[in-house]
Amino acid sequence: MAQHGGGRGWYGKVVGAALGVTVLAAGASAWSAQAGAVDGSAPRAESSATPGAGVKPVSVTIAHASDKGARGVNITIDDGPDPVWTPQMLDVLRENGVKATFCMVGTQAQAHPDLVKQVVAAGHRLCDHSVAHDTTMDSKAQAYQSQQILDAERMITEASGGVRPMYYRAPGGAFTPYSRQLAASRGMRPLGWNVDTKDFERPGADAIVATVQQELSNGPTLLFHDAGGDRSQTVEALRRVLPWLKSQGYSCGFPVR
């Protein structure tokens, strides 16, 4: 699986904060390889995070297709919201008339509810990206997976003012049959990606753009980041990628539900 790492100290801080939240409250192989049959165990809501009564279950398979069809592209942006970079991303998206899916870390959403509301107000979609961005979630107990998914769902929903995330993206693609089934039972379609821009490595805006251009044939869902470090290269790359996509006849949409 695509394990995003490389000394990203921000995640250590998030994990520490998330553990604190948990204590107080409790008192890739590639992502496509994870899209097989789900085991028969029913998800257990071990967390108190159960916003949105009457949610409709969705498919447990990992989504990557675009609702815009064969020439559709999905812009997905992970790890925020961040007070420095998310507003800049929103500006670039607005300037190009593009809607995106923001995969938010629960503690970040809780810390910056104003930004979550701005994302929603601009017509973008929300995605649950767990509480602590633990890329080893697939090796952890079901109770831990449940806490990470459901607590993040609650944090994001509360921060947005009641708008629930429509997708669940496992950190680093660390899906399990259980986590997919649990997310799907909460109305959150498991969400993968086709093009990992590796912008978190800060290879330069030229390299990020080149990755998109070279790997877009792999599929329509593109992965960017708006937190976890200096994202100026990502902002610049996105500013160049979006007009290029349009010039090639692509339309930006949302992942299928």
PDB file of C-alpha atoms in Angstrom:
ATOM      1  CA  MET A   1       0.000   0.000   0.000  1.00  0.00           C
ATOM      2  CA  ALA A   2       1.080   3.561  -0.456  1.00  0.00           C
ATOM      3  CA  GLN A   3       2.421   4.413   2.959  1.00  0.00           C
ATOM      4  CA  HIS A   4       3.004   8.143   3.107  1.00  0.00           C
ATOM      5  CA  GLY A   5       5.894   8.687   5.432  1.00  0.00           C
ATOM      6  CA  GLY A   6       9.348  10.150   5.316  1.00  0.00           C
ATOM      7  CA  GLY A   7       9.796  11.944   8.608  1.00  0.00           C
ATOM      8  CA  ARG A   8       6.539  13.856   8.587  1.00  0.00           C
ATOM      9  CA  GLY A   9       6.736  15.163  12.132  1.00  0.00           C
ATOM     10  CA  TRP A  10       3.311  16.822  11.893  1.00  0.00           C
ATOM     11  CA  TYR A  11       1.717  13.398  12.092  1.00  0.00           C
ATOM     12  CA  GLY A  12       3.454  12.645  15.344  1.00  0.00           C
ATOM     13  CA  LYS A  13       1.807  15.708  16.810  1.00  0.00           C
ATOM     14  CA  VAL A  14      -1.571  14.654  15.401  1.00  0.00           C
ATOM     15  CA  VAL A  15      -1.217  11.151  16.809  1.00  0.00           C
ATOM     16  CA  GLY A  16      -0.380  12.567  20.210  1.00  0.00           C
ATOM     17  CA  ALA A  17      -3.354  14.910  20.096  1.00  0.00           C
ATOM     18  CA  ALA A  18      -5.620  12.129  18.901  1.00  0.00           C
ATOM     19  CA  LEU A  19      -4.559   9.857  21.714  1.00  0.00           C
ATOM     20  CA  GLY A  20      -5.394  12.634  24.126  1.00  0.00           C
ATOM     21  CA  VAL A  21      -8.812  12.993  22.522  1.00  0.00           C
ATOM     22  CA  THR A  22      -9.345   9.248  22.794  1.00  0.00           C
ATOM     23  CA  VAL A  23      -8.381   9.121  26.466  1.00  0.00           C
ATOM     24  CA  LEU A  24     -10.653  11.999  27.291  1.00  0.00           C
ATOM     25  CA  ALA A  25     -13.536  10.646  25.252  1.00  0.00           C
ATOM     26  CA  ALA A  26     -13.203   7.060  26.408  1.00  0.00           C
ATOM     27  CA  GLY A  27     -12.968   7.421  29.739  1.00  0.00           C
ATOM     28  CA  ALA A  28      -0.058   0.272  -1.006  1.00  0.00           C
ATOM     29  CA  SER A  29      -0.266  -3.141  -1.535  1.00  0.00           C
ATOM     30  CA  ALA A  30      -2.223  -0.712  -3.716  1.00  0.00           C
ATOM     31  CA  TRP A  31      -5.641   0.378  -2.642  1.00  0.00           C
ATOM     32  CA  SER A  32      -7.191  -1.550  -5.509  1.00  0.00           C
ATOM     33  CA  ALA A  33      -5.908  -4.791  -4.000  1.00  0.00           C
ATOM     34  CA  GLN A  34      -8.026  -4.087  -0.954  1.00  0.00           C
ATOM     35  CA  ALA A  35     -11.289  -3.979  -2.914  1.00  0.00           C
ATOM     36  CA  GLY A  36     -12.132  -7.668  -2.614  1.00  0.00           C
ATOM     37  CA  ALA A  37     -14.943  -9.413  -0.790  1.00  0.00           C
ATOM     38  CA  VAL A  38     -15.840  -8.236   2.683  1.00  0.00           C
ATOM     39  CA  ASP A  39     -15.929 -10.715   5.511  1.00  0.00           C
ATOM     40  CA  GLY A  40     -19.237 -11.481   7.174  1.00  0.00           C
ATOM     41  CA  SER A  41     -18.598  -9.674  10.444  1.00  0.00           C
ATOM     42  CA  ALA A  42     -20.956  -6.799  11.099  1.00  0.00           C
ATOM     43  CA  PRO A  43     -19.370  -3.483  12.089  1.00  0.00           C
ATOM     44  CA  ARG A  44     -19.751  -2.565  15.742  1.00  0.00           C
ATOM     45  CA  ALA A  45     -20.225   1.073  16.682  1.00  0.00           C
ATOM     46  CA  GLU A  46     -17.773   1.055  19.577  1.00  0.00           C
ATOM     47  CA  SER A  47     -17.479   4.836  19.526  1.00  0.00           C
ATOM     48  CA  SER A  48     -20.037   7.328  20.704  1.00  0.00           C
ATOM     49  CA  ALA A  49     -19.593   9.124  17.394  1.00  0.00           C
ATOM     50  CA  THR A  50     -22.830   8.414  15.550  1.00  0.00           C
ATOM     51  CA  PRO A  51     -23.930  11.657  13.857  1.00  0.00           C
ATOM     52  CA  GLY A  52     -26.705  11.643  11.301  1.00  0.00           C
ATOM     53  CA  ALA A  53     -29.603   9.347  12.069  1.00  0.00           C
ATOM     54  CA  GLY A  54     -30.945   7.230   9.250  1.00  0.00           C
ATOM     55  CA  VAL A  55     -27.842   7.244   7.057  1.00  0.00           C
ATOM     56  CA  LYS A  56     -28.009   5.053   3.973  1.00  0.00           C
ATOM     57  CA  PRO A  57     -25.279   2.453   3.500  1.00  0.00           C
ATOM     58  CA  VAL A  58     -23.175   2.674   0.347  1.00  0.00           C
ATOM     59  CA  SER A  59     -20.945   0.255  -1.514  1.00  0.00           C
ATOM     60  CA  VAL A  60     -17.983  -1.196   0.376  1.00  0.00           C
ATOM     61  CA  THR A  61     -15.807  -1.296  -2.738  1.00  0.00           C
ATOM     62  CA  ILE A  62     -13.087   1.326  -3.017  1.00  0.00           C
ATOM     63  CA  ALA A  63     -14.178   4.110  -5.351  1.00  0.00           C
ATOM     64  CA  HIS A  64     -11.962   5.739  -7.909  1.00  0.00           C
ATOM     65  CA  ALA A  65     -14.195   6.427 -10.908  1.00  0.00           C
ATOM     66  CA  SER A  66     -15.508   9.937 -11.542  1.00  0.00           C
ATOM     67  CA  ASP A  67     -19.146  10.937 -11.742  1.00  0.00           C
ATOM     68  CA  LYS A  68     -18.173  12.922 -14.850  1.00  0.00           C
ATOM     69  CA  GLY A  69     -17.623   9.755 -16.834  1.00  0.00           C
ATOM     70  CA  ALA A  70     -14.746   8.684 -19.053  1.00  0.00           C
ATOM     71  CA  ARG A  71     -13.236  12.189 -19.295  1.00  0.00           C
ATOM     72  CA  GLY A  72     -13.835  12.974 -15.647  1.00  0.00           C
ATOM     73  CA  VAL A  73     -11.145  13.679 -13.070  1.00  0.00           C
ATOM     74  CA  ASN A  74     -11.459  13.805  -9.274  1.00  0.00           C
ATOM     75  CA  ILE A  75      -9.328  16.271  -7.333  1.00  0.00           C
ATOM     76  CA  THR A  76      -8.843  14.970  -3.793  1.00  0.00           C
ATOM     77  CA  ILE A  77      -6.974  16.914  -1.115  1.00  0.00           C
ATOM     78  CA  ASP A  78      -5.810  15.251   2.084  1.00  0.00           C
ATOM     79  CA  ASP A  79      -4.774  15.954   5.677  1.00  0.00           C
ATOM     80  CA  GLY A  80      -6.270  19.384   6.352  1.00  0.00           C
ATOM     81  CA  PRO A  81      -7.825  21.687   6.917  1.00  0.00           C
ATOM     82  CA  ASP A  82      -4.838  23.935   7.491  1.00  0.00           C
ATOM     83  CA  PRO A  83      -5.143  27.692   8.153  1.00  0.00           C
ATOM     84  CA  VAL A  84      -2.298  28.537   5.754  1.00  0.00           C
ATOM     85  CA  TRP A  85      -2.764  26.173   2.842  1.00  0.00           C
ATOM     86  CA  THR A  86      -6.463  25.279   2.700  1.00  0.00           C
ATOM     87  CA  PRO A  87      -7.548  28.891   1.916  1.00  0.00           C
ATOM     88  CA  GLN A  88      -4.987  29.025  -0.903  1.00  0.00           C
ATOM     89  CA  MET A  89      -6.255  25.739  -2.293  1.00  0.00           C
ATOM     90  CA  LEU A  90      -9.808  27.045  -2.129  1.00  0.00           C
ATOM     91  CA  ASP A  91      -8.761  30.161  -4.044  1.00  0.00           C
ATOM     92  CA  VAL A  92      -7.163  28.123  -6.839  1.00  0.00           C
ATOM     93  CA  LEU A  93     -10.185  25.837  -7.087  1.00  0.00           C
ATOM     94  CA  ARG A  94     -12.557  28.815  -7.199  1.00  0.00           C
ATOM     95  CA  GLU A  95     -10.521  30.584  -9.868  1.00  0.00           C
ATOM     96  CA  ASN A  96     -10.747  27.498 -12.071  1.00  0.00           C
ATOM     97  CA  GLY A  97     -14.367  26.646 -11.329  1.00  0.00           C
ATOM     98  CA  VAL A  98     -13.420  23.252  -9.897  1.00  0.00           C
ATOM     99  CA  LYS A  99     -14.955  21.296  -7.035  1.00  0.00           C
ATOM    100  CA  ALA A 100     -12.814  18.915  -4.987  1.00  0.00           C
ATOM    101  CA  THR A 101     -13.076  16.328  -2.237  1.00  0.00           C
ATOM    102  CA  PHE A 102     -11.312  17.280   0.999  1.00  0.00           C
ATOM    103  CA  CYS A 103     -10.190  14.281   3.060  1.00  0.00           C
ATOM    104  CA  MET A 104      -9.932  15.760   6.541  1.00  0.00           C
ATOM    105  CA  VAL A 105      -8.132  14.568   9.631  1.00  0.00           C
ATOM    106  CA  GLY A 106     -10.529  14.710  12.560  1.00  0.00           C
ATOM    107  CA  THR A 107      -8.329  16.732  14.896  1.00  0.00           C
ATOM    108  CA  GLN A 108      -7.615  19.262  12.142  1.00  0.00           C
ATOM    109  CA  ALA A 109     -11.320  19.686  11.443  1.00  0.00           C
ATOM    110  CA  GLN A 110     -12.008  20.099  15.143  1.00  0.00           C
ATOM    111  CA  ALA A 111      -9.279  22.744  15.417  1.00  0.00           C
ATOM    112  CA  HIS A 112     -10.422  24.723  12.351  1.00  0.00           C
ATOM    113  CA  PRO A 113     -14.215  24.508  12.030  1.00  0.00           C
ATOM    114  CA  ASP A 114     -14.331  27.804  10.142  1.00  0.00           C
ATOM    115  CA  LEU A 115     -12.297  26.239   7.345  1.00  0.00           C
ATOM    116  CA  VAL A 116     -14.504  23.146   7.243  1.00  0.00           C
ATOM    117  CA  LYS A 117     -17.516  25.413   6.827  1.00  0.00           C
ATOM    118  CA  GLN A 118     -15.737  27.337   4.043  1.00  0.00           C
ATOM    119  CA  VAL A 119     -15.040  24.099   2.195  1.00  0.00           C
ATOM    120  CA  VAL A 120     -18.693  23.093   2.415  1.00  0.00           C
ATOM    121  CA  ALA A 121     -19.965  26.556   1.484  1.00  0.00           C
ATOM    122  CA  ALA A 122     -17.847  26.477  -1.668  1.00  0.00           C
ATOM    123  CA  GLY A 123     -19.566  23.283  -2.821  1.00  0.00           C
ATOM    124  CA  HIS A 124     -16.778  20.826  -2.120  1.00  0.00           C
ATOM    125  CA  ARG A 125     -17.294  17.423  -0.520  1.00  0.00           C
ATOM    126  CA  LEU A 126     -15.984  16.077   2.769  1.00  0.00           C
ATOM    127  CA  CYS A 127     -14.145  12.840   3.374  1.00  0.00           C
ATOM    128  CA  ASP A 128     -13.256  11.150   6.678  1.00  0.00           C
ATOM    129  CA  HIS A 129      -9.468  10.646   6.859  1.00  0.00           C
ATOM    130  CA  SER A 130      -9.425   9.258  10.427  1.00  0.00           C
ATOM    131  CA  VAL A 131      -8.510  10.945  13.698  1.00  0.00           C
ATOM    132  CA  ALA A 132      -4.760  10.419  13.787  1.00  0.00           C
ATOM    133  CA  HIS A 133      -3.677   9.564  10.223  1.00  0.00           C
ATOM    134  CA  ASP A 134      -2.298   6.245  11.414  1.00  0.00           C
ATOM    135  CA  THR A 135      -0.970   4.439   8.332  1.00  0.00           C
ATOM    136  CA  THR A 136      -0.784   1.184  10.314  1.00  0.00           C
ATOM    137  CA  MET A 137      -4.523   1.082  10.983  1.00  0.00           C
ATOM    138  CA  ASP A 138      -4.851  -2.112   8.981  1.00  0.00           C
ATOM    139  CA  SER A 139      -2.784  -3.935  11.605  1.00  0.00           C
ATOM    140  CA  LYS A 140      -4.793  -2.630  14.573  1.00  0.00           C
ATOM    141  CA  ALA A 141      -7.795  -4.050  16.410  1.00  0.00           C
ATOM    142  CA  GLN A 142     -11.286  -3.435  15.089  1.00  0.00           C
ATOM    143  CA  ALA A 143     -12.107  -1.359  18.167  1.00  0.00           C
ATOM    144  CA  TYR A 144      -9.262   1.017  17.273  1.00  0.00           C
ATOM    145  CA  GLN A 145     -10.308   1.209  13.629  1.00  0.00           C
ATOM    146  CA  SER A 146     -13.859   1.993  14.734  1.00  0.00           C
ATOM    147  CA  GLN A 147     -12.715   4.758  17.071  1.00  0.00           C
ATOM    148  CA  GLN A 148     -10.550   6.332  14.368  1.00  0.00           C
ATOM    149  CA  ILE A 149     -13.305   6.314  11.739  1.00  0.00           C
ATOM    150  CA  LEU A 150     -16.321   7.192  13.858  1.00  0.00           C
ATOM    151  CA  ASP A 151     -14.669   9.837  16.013  1.00  0.00           C
ATOM    152  CA  ALA A 152     -13.348  11.560  12.895  1.00  0.00           C
ATOM    153  CA  GLU A 153     -16.823  11.381  11.356  1.00  0.00           C
ATOM    154  CA  ARG A 154     -18.225  13.101  14.437  1.00  0.00           C
ATOM    155  CA  MET A 155     -15.475  15.750  14.534  1.00  0.00           C
ATOM    156  CA  ILE A 156     -15.894  16.626  10.864  1.00  0.00           C
ATOM    157  CA  THR A 157     -19.695  16.658  11.046  1.00  0.00           C
ATOM    158  CA  GLU A 158     -19.699  18.895  14.097  1.00  0.00           C
ATOM    159  CA  ALA A 159     -17.076  21.237  12.591  1.00  0.00           C
ATOM    160  CA  SER A 160     -19.073  21.558   9.365  1.00  0.00           C
ATOM    161  CA  GLY A 161     -22.257  22.471  11.185  1.00  0.00           C
ATOM    162  CA  GLY A 162     -23.973  19.189  10.401  1.00  0.00           C
ATOM    163  CA  VAL A 163     -22.695  18.190   6.942  1.00  0.00           C
ATOM    164  CA  ARG A 164     -21.468  14.616   7.050  1.00  0.00           C
ATOM    165  CA  PRO A 165     -18.457  13.256   5.163  1.00  0.00           C
ATOM    166  CA  MET A 166     -19.464  11.308   2.072  1.00  0.00           C
ATOM    167  CA  TYR A 167     -16.306   9.211   1.794  1.00  0.00           C
ATOM    168  CA  TYR A 168     -13.706   7.479   3.935  1.00  0.00           C
ATOM    169  CA  ARG A 169     -10.070   7.380   2.869  1.00  0.00           C
ATOM    170  CA  ALA A 170      -7.803   5.189   4.979  1.00  0.00           C
ATOM    171  CA  PRO A 171      -4.483   6.858   5.844  1.00  0.00           C
ATOM    172  CA  GLY A 172      -1.836   5.559   3.471  1.00  0.00           C
ATOM    173  CA  GLY A 173      -4.446   3.297   1.890  1.00  0.00           C
ATOM    174  CA  ALA A 174      -4.539   1.116   5.024  1.00  0.00           C
ATOM    175  CA  PHE A 175      -8.039  -0.244   4.393  1.00  0.00           C
ATOM    176  CA  THR A 176      -9.344  -3.459   5.886  1.00  0.00           C
ATOM    177  CA  PRO A 177     -12.544  -5.324   5.048  1.00  0.00           C
ATOM    178  CA  TYR A 178     -13.831  -4.244   8.464  1.00  0.00           C
ATOM    179  CA  SER A 179     -12.994  -0.552   8.038  1.00  0.00           C
ATOM    180  CA  ARG A 180     -14.571  -0.486   4.591  1.00  0.00           C
ATOM    181  CA  GLN A 181     -17.727  -2.158   5.822  1.00  0.00           C
ATOM    182  CA  LEU A 182     -17.961   0.154   8.827  1.00  0.00           C
ATOM    183  CA  ALA A 183     -17.475   3.288   6.719  1.00  0.00           C
ATOM    184  CA  ALA A 184     -19.958   2.095   4.098  1.00  0.00           C
ATOM    185  CA  SER A 185     -22.541   1.360   6.795  1.00  0.00           C
ATOM    186  CA  ARG A 186     -22.208   5.019   7.819  1.00  0.00           C
ATOM    187  CA  GLY A 187     -22.800   6.216   4.245  1.00  0.00           C
ATOM    188  CA  MET A 188     -19.117   6.904   3.551  1.00  0.00           C
ATOM    189  CA  ARG A 189     -17.842   5.285   0.354  1.00  0.00           C
ATOM    190  CA  PRO A 190     -14.270   4.009   0.707  1.00  0.00           C
ATOM    191  CA  LEU A 191     -12.113   6.247  -1.472  1.00  0.00           C
ATOM    192  CA  GLY A 192      -8.858   5.337  -3.188  1.00  0.00           C
ATOM    193  CA  TRP A 193      -6.648   7.156  -5.650  1.00  0.00           C
ATOM    194  CA  ASN A 194      -5.042   6.517  -9.033  1.00  0.00           C
ATOM    195  CA  VAL A 195      -2.397   9.230  -9.220  1.00  0.00           C
ATOM    196  CA  ASP A 196      -0.278   9.860  -6.137  1.00  0.00           C
ATOM    197  CA  THR A 197       1.425  13.167  -6.880  1.00  0.00           C
ATOM    198  CA  LYS A 198       3.838  12.615  -3.950  1.00  0.00           C
ATOM    199  CA  ASP A 199       3.552  16.318  -3.281  1.00  0.00           C
ATOM    200  CA  PHE A 200       4.196  15.596   0.414  1.00  0.00           C
ATOM    201  CA  GLU A 201       7.823  14.903  -0.563  1.00  0.00           C
ATOM    202  CA  ARG A 202       8.072  18.451  -1.940  1.00  0.00           C
ATOM    203  CA  PRO A 203       9.736  17.405  -5.216  1.00  0.00           C
ATOM    204  CA  GLY A 204       9.004  20.784  -6.824  1.00  0.00           C
ATOM    205  CA  ALA A 205       5.933  22.038  -8.653  1.00  0.00           C
ATOM    206  CA  ASP A 206       7.335  20.903 -12.011  1.00  0.00           C
ATOM    207  CA  ALA A 207       7.669  17.329 -10.752  1.00  0.00           C
ATOM    208  CA  ILE A 208       4.154  17.331  -9.285  1.00  0.00           C
ATOM    209  CA  VAL A 209       2.681  18.557 -12.573  1.00  0.00           C
ATOM    210  CA  ALA A 210       4.730  16.019 -14.537  1.00  0.00           C
ATOM    211  CA  THR A 211       3.487  13.180 -12.336  1.00  0.00           C
ATOM    212  CA  VAL A 212      -0.115  14.119 -13.079  1.00  0.00           C
ATOM    213  CA  GLN A 213       0.531  14.375 -16.808  1.00  0.00           C
ATOM    214  CA  GLN A 214       2.432  11.096 -16.955  1.00  0.00           C
ATOM    215  CA  GLU A 215       0.191   9.013 -14.693  1.00  0.00           C
ATOM    216  CA  LEU A 216      -3.308  10.271 -15.486  1.00  0.00           C
ATOM    217  CA  SER A 217      -3.788   7.241 -17.704  1.00  0.00           C
ATOM    218  CA  ASN A 218      -3.778   5.168 -14.489  1.00  0.00           C
ATOM    219  CA  GLY A 219      -7.202   6.535 -13.570  1.00  0.00           C
ATOM    220  CA  PRO A 220      -9.141   9.657 -12.673  1.00  0.00           C
ATOM    221  CA  THR A 221      -8.580  10.249  -8.950  1.00  0.00           C
ATOM    222  CA  LEU A 222      -5.670  12.561  -8.134  1.00  0.00           C
ATOM    223  CA  LEU A 223      -4.136  12.852  -4.658  1.00  0.00           C
ATOM    224  CA  PHE A 224      -2.862  16.177  -3.291  1.00  0.00           C
ATOM    225  CA  HIS A 225      -2.304  17.505   0.263  1.00  0.00           C
ATOM    226  CA  ASP A 226      -3.184  20.769   1.987  1.00  0.00           C
ATOM    227  CA  ALA A 227      -1.508  20.110   5.349  1.00  0.00           C
ATOM    228  CA  GLY A 228       1.379  18.263   6.967  1.00  0.00           C
ATOM    229  CA  GLY A 229       4.042  20.783   5.985  1.00  0.00           C
ATOM    230  CA  ASP A 230       4.849  23.475   3.446  1.00  0.00           C
ATOM    231  CA  ARG A 231       2.352  23.037   0.618  1.00  0.00           C
ATOM    232  CA  SER A 232       3.402  25.991  -1.545  1.00  0.00           C
ATOM    233  CA  GLN A 233       4.557  23.573  -4.267  1.00  0.00           C
ATOM    234  CA  THR A 234       1.173  21.882  -4.237  1.00  0.00           C
ATOM    235  CA  VAL A 235      -0.648  25.188  -4.572  1.00  0.00           C
ATOM    236  CA  GLU A 236       1.531  26.164  -7.542  1.00  0.00           C
ATOM    237  CA  ALA A 237       1.189  22.739  -9.153  1.00  0.00           C
ATOM    238  CA  LEU A 238      -2.587  22.772  -8.790  1.00  0.00           C
ATOM    239  CA  ARG A 239      -2.674  26.244 -10.315  1.00  0.00           C
ATOM    240  CA  ARG A 240      -1.035  24.759 -13.408  1.00  0.00           C
ATOM    241  CA  VAL A 241      -2.669  21.323 -13.450  1.00  0.00           C
ATOM    242  CA  LEU A 242      -6.287  22.504 -13.478  1.00  0.00           C
ATOM    243  CA  PRO A 243      -6.022  24.590 -16.707  1.00  0.00           C
ATOM    244  CA  TRP A 244      -4.014  21.782 -18.307  1.00  0.00           C
ATOM    245  CA  LEU A 245      -6.729  19.252 -17.509  1.00  0.00           C
ATOM    246  CA  LYS A 246      -9.335  21.516 -19.075  1.00  0.00           C
ATOM    247  CA  SER A 247      -7.192  21.989 -22.179  1.00  0.00           C
ATOM    248  CA  GLN A 248      -7.023  18.205 -22.551  1.00  0.00           C
ATOM    249  CA  GLY A 249     -10.799  17.901 -22.461  1.00  0.00           C
ATOM    250  CA  TYR A 250     -11.194  16.700 -18.884  1.00  0.00           C
ATOM    251  CA  SER A 251     -13.939  17.794 -16.480  1.00  0.00           C
ATOM    252  CA  CYS A 252     -13.432  17.777 -12.739  1.00  0.00           C
ATOM    253  CA  GLY A 253     -16.093  15.986 -10.725  1.00  0.00           C
ATOM    254  CA  PHE A 254     -16.546  13.878  -7.625  1.00  0.00           C
ATOM    255  CA  PRO A 255     -15.755  10.218  -6.953  1.00  0.00           C
ATOM    256  CA  VAL A 256     -18.666   7.896  -7.630  1.00  0.00           C
ATOM    257  CA  ARG A 257     -20.872   7.064  -4.679  1.00  0.00           C
TER     258      ARG A 257
END
